[in-house]
Short mmCIF file of C-alpha atoms in Angstrom, two decimals:
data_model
loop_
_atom_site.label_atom_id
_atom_site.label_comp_id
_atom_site.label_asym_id
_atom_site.label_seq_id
_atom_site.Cartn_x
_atom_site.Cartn_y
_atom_site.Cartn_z
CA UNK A 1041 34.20 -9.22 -9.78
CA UNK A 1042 33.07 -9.78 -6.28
CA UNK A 1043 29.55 -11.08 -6.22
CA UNK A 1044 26.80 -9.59 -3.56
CA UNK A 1045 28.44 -9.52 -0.04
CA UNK A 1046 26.20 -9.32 2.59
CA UNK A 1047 27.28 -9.32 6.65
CA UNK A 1048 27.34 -10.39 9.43
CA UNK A 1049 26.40 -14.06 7.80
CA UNK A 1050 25.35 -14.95 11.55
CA UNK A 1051 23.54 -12.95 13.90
CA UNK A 1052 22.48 -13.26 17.16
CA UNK A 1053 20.44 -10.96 19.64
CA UNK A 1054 18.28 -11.02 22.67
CA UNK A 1055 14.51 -9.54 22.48
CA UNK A 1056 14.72 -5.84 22.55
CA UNK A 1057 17.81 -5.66 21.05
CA UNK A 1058 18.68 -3.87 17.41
CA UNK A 1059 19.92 -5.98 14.49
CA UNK A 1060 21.68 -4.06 11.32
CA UNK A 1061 22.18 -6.22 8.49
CA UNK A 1062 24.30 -4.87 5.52
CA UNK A 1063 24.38 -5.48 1.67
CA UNK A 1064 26.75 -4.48 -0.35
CA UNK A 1065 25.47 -4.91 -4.07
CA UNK A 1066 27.87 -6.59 -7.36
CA UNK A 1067 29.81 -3.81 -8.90
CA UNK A 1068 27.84 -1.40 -11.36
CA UNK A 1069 24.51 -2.62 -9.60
CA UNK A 1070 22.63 -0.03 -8.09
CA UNK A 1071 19.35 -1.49 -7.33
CA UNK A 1072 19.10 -3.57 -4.07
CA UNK A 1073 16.17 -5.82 -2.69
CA UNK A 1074 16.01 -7.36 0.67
CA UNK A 1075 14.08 -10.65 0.75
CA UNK A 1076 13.20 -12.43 4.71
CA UNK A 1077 13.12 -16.57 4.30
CA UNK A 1078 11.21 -17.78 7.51
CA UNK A 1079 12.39 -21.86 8.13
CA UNK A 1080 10.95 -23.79 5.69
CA UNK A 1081 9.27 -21.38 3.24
CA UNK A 1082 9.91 -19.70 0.31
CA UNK A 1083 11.43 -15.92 0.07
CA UNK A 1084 8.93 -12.90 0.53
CA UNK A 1085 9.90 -9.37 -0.63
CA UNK A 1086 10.50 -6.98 1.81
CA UNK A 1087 11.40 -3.48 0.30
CA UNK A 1088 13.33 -2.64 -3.21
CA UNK A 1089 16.03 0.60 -2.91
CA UNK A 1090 17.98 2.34 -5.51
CA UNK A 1091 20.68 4.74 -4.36
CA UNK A 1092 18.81 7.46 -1.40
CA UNK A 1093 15.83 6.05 -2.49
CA UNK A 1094 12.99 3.96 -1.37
CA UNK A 1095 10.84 2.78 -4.62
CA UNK A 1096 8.78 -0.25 -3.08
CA UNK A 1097 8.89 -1.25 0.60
CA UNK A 1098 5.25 -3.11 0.11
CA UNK A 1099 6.68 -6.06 2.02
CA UNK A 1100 8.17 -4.57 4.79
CA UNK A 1101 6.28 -4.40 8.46
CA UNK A 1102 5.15 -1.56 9.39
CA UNK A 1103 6.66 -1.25 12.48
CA UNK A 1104 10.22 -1.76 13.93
CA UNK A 1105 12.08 -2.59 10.42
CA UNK A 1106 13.99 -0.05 8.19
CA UNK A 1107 16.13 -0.08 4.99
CA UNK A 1108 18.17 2.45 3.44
CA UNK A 1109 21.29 2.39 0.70
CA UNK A 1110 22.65 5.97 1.21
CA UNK A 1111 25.07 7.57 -1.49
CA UNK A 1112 27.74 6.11 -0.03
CA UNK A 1113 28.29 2.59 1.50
CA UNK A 1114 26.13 -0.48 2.08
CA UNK A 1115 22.31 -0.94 2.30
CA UNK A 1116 21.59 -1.11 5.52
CA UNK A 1117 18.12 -3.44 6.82
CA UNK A 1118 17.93 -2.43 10.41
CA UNK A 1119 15.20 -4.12 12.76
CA UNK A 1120 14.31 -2.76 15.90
CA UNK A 1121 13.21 -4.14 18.92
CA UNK A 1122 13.65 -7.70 17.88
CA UNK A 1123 11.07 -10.35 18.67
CA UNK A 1124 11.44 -13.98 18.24
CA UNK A 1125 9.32 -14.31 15.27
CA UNK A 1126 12.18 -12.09 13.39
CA UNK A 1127 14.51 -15.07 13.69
CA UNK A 1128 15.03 -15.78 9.65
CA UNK A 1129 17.53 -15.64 6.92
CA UNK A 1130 17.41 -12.36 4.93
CA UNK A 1131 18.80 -12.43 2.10
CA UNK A 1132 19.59 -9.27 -0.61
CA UNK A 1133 19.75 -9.35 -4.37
CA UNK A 1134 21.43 -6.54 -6.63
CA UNK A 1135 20.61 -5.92 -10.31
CA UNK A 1136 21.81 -3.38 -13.00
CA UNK A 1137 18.94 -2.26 -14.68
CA UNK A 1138 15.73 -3.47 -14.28
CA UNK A 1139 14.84 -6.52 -12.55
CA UNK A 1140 15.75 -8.97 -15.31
CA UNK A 1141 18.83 -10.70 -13.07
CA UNK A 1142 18.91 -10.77 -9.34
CA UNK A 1143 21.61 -11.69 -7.87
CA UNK A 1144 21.86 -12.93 -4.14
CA UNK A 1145 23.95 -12.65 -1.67
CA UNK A 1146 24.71 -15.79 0.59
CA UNK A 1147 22.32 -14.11 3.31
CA UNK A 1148 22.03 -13.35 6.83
CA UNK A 1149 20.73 -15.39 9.26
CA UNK A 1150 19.03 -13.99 12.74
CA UNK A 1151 18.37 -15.59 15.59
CA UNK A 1152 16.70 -13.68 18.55
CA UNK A 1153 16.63 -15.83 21.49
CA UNK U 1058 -3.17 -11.80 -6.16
CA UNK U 1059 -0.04 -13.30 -6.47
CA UNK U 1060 0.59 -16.82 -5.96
CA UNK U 1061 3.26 -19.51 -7.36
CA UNK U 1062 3.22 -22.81 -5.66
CA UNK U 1063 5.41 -26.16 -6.05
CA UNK U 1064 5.39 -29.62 -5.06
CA UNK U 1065 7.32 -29.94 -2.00
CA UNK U 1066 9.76 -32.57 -2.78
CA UNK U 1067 10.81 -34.80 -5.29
CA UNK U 1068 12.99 -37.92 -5.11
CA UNK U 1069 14.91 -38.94 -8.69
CA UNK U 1070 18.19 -41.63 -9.40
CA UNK U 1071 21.19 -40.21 -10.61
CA UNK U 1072 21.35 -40.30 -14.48
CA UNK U 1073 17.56 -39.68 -14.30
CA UNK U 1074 15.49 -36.97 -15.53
CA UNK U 1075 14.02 -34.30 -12.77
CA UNK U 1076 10.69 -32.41 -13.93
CA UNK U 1077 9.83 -30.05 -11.62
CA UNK U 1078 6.79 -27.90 -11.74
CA UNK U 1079 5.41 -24.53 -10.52
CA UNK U 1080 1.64 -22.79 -11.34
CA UNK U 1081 1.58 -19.39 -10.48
CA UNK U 1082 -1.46 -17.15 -10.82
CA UNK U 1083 -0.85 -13.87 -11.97
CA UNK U 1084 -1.16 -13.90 -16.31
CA UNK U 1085 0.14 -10.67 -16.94
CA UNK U 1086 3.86 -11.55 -15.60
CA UNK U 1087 6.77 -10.61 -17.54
CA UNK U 1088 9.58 -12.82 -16.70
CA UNK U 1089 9.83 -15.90 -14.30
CA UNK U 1090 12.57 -17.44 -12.98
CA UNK U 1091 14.38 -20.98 -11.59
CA UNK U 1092 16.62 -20.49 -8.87
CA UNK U 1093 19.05 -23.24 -7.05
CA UNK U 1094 19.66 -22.85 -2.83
CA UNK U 1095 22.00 -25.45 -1.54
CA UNK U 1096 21.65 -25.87 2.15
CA UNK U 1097 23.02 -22.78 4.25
CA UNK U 1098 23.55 -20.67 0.75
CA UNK U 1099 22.37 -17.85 -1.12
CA UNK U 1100 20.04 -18.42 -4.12
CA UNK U 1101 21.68 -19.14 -7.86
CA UNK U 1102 19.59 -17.67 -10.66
CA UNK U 1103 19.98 -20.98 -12.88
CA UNK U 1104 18.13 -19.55 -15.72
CA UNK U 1105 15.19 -17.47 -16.87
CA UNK U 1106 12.67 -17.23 -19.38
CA UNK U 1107 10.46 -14.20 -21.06
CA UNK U 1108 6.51 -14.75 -21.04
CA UNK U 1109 6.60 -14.15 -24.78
CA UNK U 1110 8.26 -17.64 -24.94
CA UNK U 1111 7.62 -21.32 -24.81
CA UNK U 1112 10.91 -23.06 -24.21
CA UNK U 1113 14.31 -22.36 -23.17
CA UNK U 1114 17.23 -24.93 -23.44
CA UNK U 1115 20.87 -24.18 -21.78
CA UNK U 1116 23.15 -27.25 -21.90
CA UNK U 1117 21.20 -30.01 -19.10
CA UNK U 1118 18.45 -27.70 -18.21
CA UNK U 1119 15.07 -27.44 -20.00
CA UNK U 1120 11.65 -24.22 -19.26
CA UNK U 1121 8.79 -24.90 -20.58
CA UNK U 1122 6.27 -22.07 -20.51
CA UNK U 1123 2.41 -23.17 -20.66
CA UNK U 1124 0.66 -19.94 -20.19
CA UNK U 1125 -2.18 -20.73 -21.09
CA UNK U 1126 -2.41 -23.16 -18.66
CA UNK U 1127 -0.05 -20.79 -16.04
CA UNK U 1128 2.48 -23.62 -15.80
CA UNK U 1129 5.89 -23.84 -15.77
CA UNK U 1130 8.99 -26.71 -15.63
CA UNK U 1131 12.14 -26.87 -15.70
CA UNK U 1132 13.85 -30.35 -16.37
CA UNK U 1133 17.16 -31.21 -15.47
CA UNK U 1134 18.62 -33.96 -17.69
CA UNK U 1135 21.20 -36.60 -16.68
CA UNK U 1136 20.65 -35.61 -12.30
CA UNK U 1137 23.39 -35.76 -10.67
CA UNK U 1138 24.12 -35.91 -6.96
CA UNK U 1139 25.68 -32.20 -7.01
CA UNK U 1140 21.80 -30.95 -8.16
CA UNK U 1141 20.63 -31.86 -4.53
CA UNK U 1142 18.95 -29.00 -3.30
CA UNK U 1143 15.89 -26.60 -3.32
CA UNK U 1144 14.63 -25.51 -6.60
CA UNK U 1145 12.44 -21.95 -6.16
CA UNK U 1146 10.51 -20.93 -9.17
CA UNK U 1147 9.96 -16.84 -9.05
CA UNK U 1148 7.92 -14.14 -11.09
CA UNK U 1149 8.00 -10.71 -11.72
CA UNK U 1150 4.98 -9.33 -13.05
CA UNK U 1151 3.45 -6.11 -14.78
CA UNK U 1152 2.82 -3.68 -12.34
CA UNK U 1153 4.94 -4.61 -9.49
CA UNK U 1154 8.28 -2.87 -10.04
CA UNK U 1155 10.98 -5.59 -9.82
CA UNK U 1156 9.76 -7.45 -7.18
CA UNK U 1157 10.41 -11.34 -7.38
CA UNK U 1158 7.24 -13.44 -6.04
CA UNK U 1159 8.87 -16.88 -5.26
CA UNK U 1160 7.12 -20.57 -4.89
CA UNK U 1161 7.58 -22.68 -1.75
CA UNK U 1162 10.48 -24.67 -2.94
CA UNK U 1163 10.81 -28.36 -4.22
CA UNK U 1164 13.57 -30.48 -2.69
CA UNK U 1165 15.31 -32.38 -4.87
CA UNK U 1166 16.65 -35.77 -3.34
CA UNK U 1167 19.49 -37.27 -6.01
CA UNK U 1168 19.80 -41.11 -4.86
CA UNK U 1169 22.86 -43.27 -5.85
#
């Protein structure tokens, strides 16, 4: 039972430039949260999705960042417009019901240079 | 408001106990959580425990729940050199859906 995948694990782009980052959650899980790790701090929530739905996205910027797990296929956290200060690891967790277990994926981590 | 914060680092010998500690804020949370990160990784839920509790034991690790005082542990006995790594205490709490509120992360140095 593959755990949460999440990819690319490295990503790289220039100011102005789009990143997509993509989660796939653990098998039967259909609740995804996407977490942003700045160098040398703890995890801050960013947004909370179940399937075509956004239920809490109280963490999330309000500009230039964007999350959405359709019906089909991965959750997708897709920053526009990058700026150096997005350079972080972001990291999604999956649970079944509820948020009693979250489990992470190994994360991605952007650098905008 | 929500707010968990941890000692920043912590230095213990192999075969030692570790203690280490987290205060968060918020009384009415529901759960709270100890998770490991080894550098370059993803986050390991080590264990959990509900707010209706005091203690939780599973095999080396020990939570203790003060909430009274909003405090929580979590003891590792018998440290080894493979527990090196950053220990993140996290809460979720009445009202907030299922989002995790994490502390700032203690290091845990294992010397020989």
């Amino acid at each position: 039972n593959a755990g949460v995948m999440q990819n690319p694990r490295h990503l790289v782009r220039r100011r102005g430039q789009e990143a997509r980052l993509r989660c796939s959650p653990m098998k039967g899980h259909s609740h995804v949260y996407w977490y942003r790790q700045l160098p040398e701090e703890g995890l801050k929530f960013m947004v909370y999705l179940q399937k075509e739905n956004i239920i809490d996205e109280s963490g999330m910027p309000k500009e230039r960042f964007s999350a959405e797990f359709p019906k089909e296929g991965p959750s997708i956290l897709r920053i526009q417009q990058v700026v150096r200060g997005d350079s972080a690891a972001y990291f999604c967790a999956s649970s079944g019901v509820g948020p009693n277990e979250q489990f992470f994926g190994p994360g991605t981590r952007l650098t905008v240079l | 408001g929500e707010d968990v914060e941890q000692s920043l680092f912590l230095s213990v010998r192999e075969g030692d106990s570790s203690v280490i500690n987290c205060t968060y804020t918020d009384s009415s949370s529901t759960y709270l959580y100890w998770y490991k990160q080894e550098p370059g990784a993803g986050l390991q839920l080590l264990t959990y425990i509900f707010s209706n509790m005091d203690m939780k034991q599973d095999q080396r690790l020990t939570v203790l729940l003060n909430k009274k005082d909003k405090h929580l542990s979590l003891r590792i006995a018998d440290t080894q050199t493979g527990d090196s790594a950053i220990y993140f205490c996290a809460e979720v709490y009445t009202g907030t859906a299922s989002k995790l509120t994490f502390g700032t992360g203690t290091r845990l140095q294992v010397t020989l």
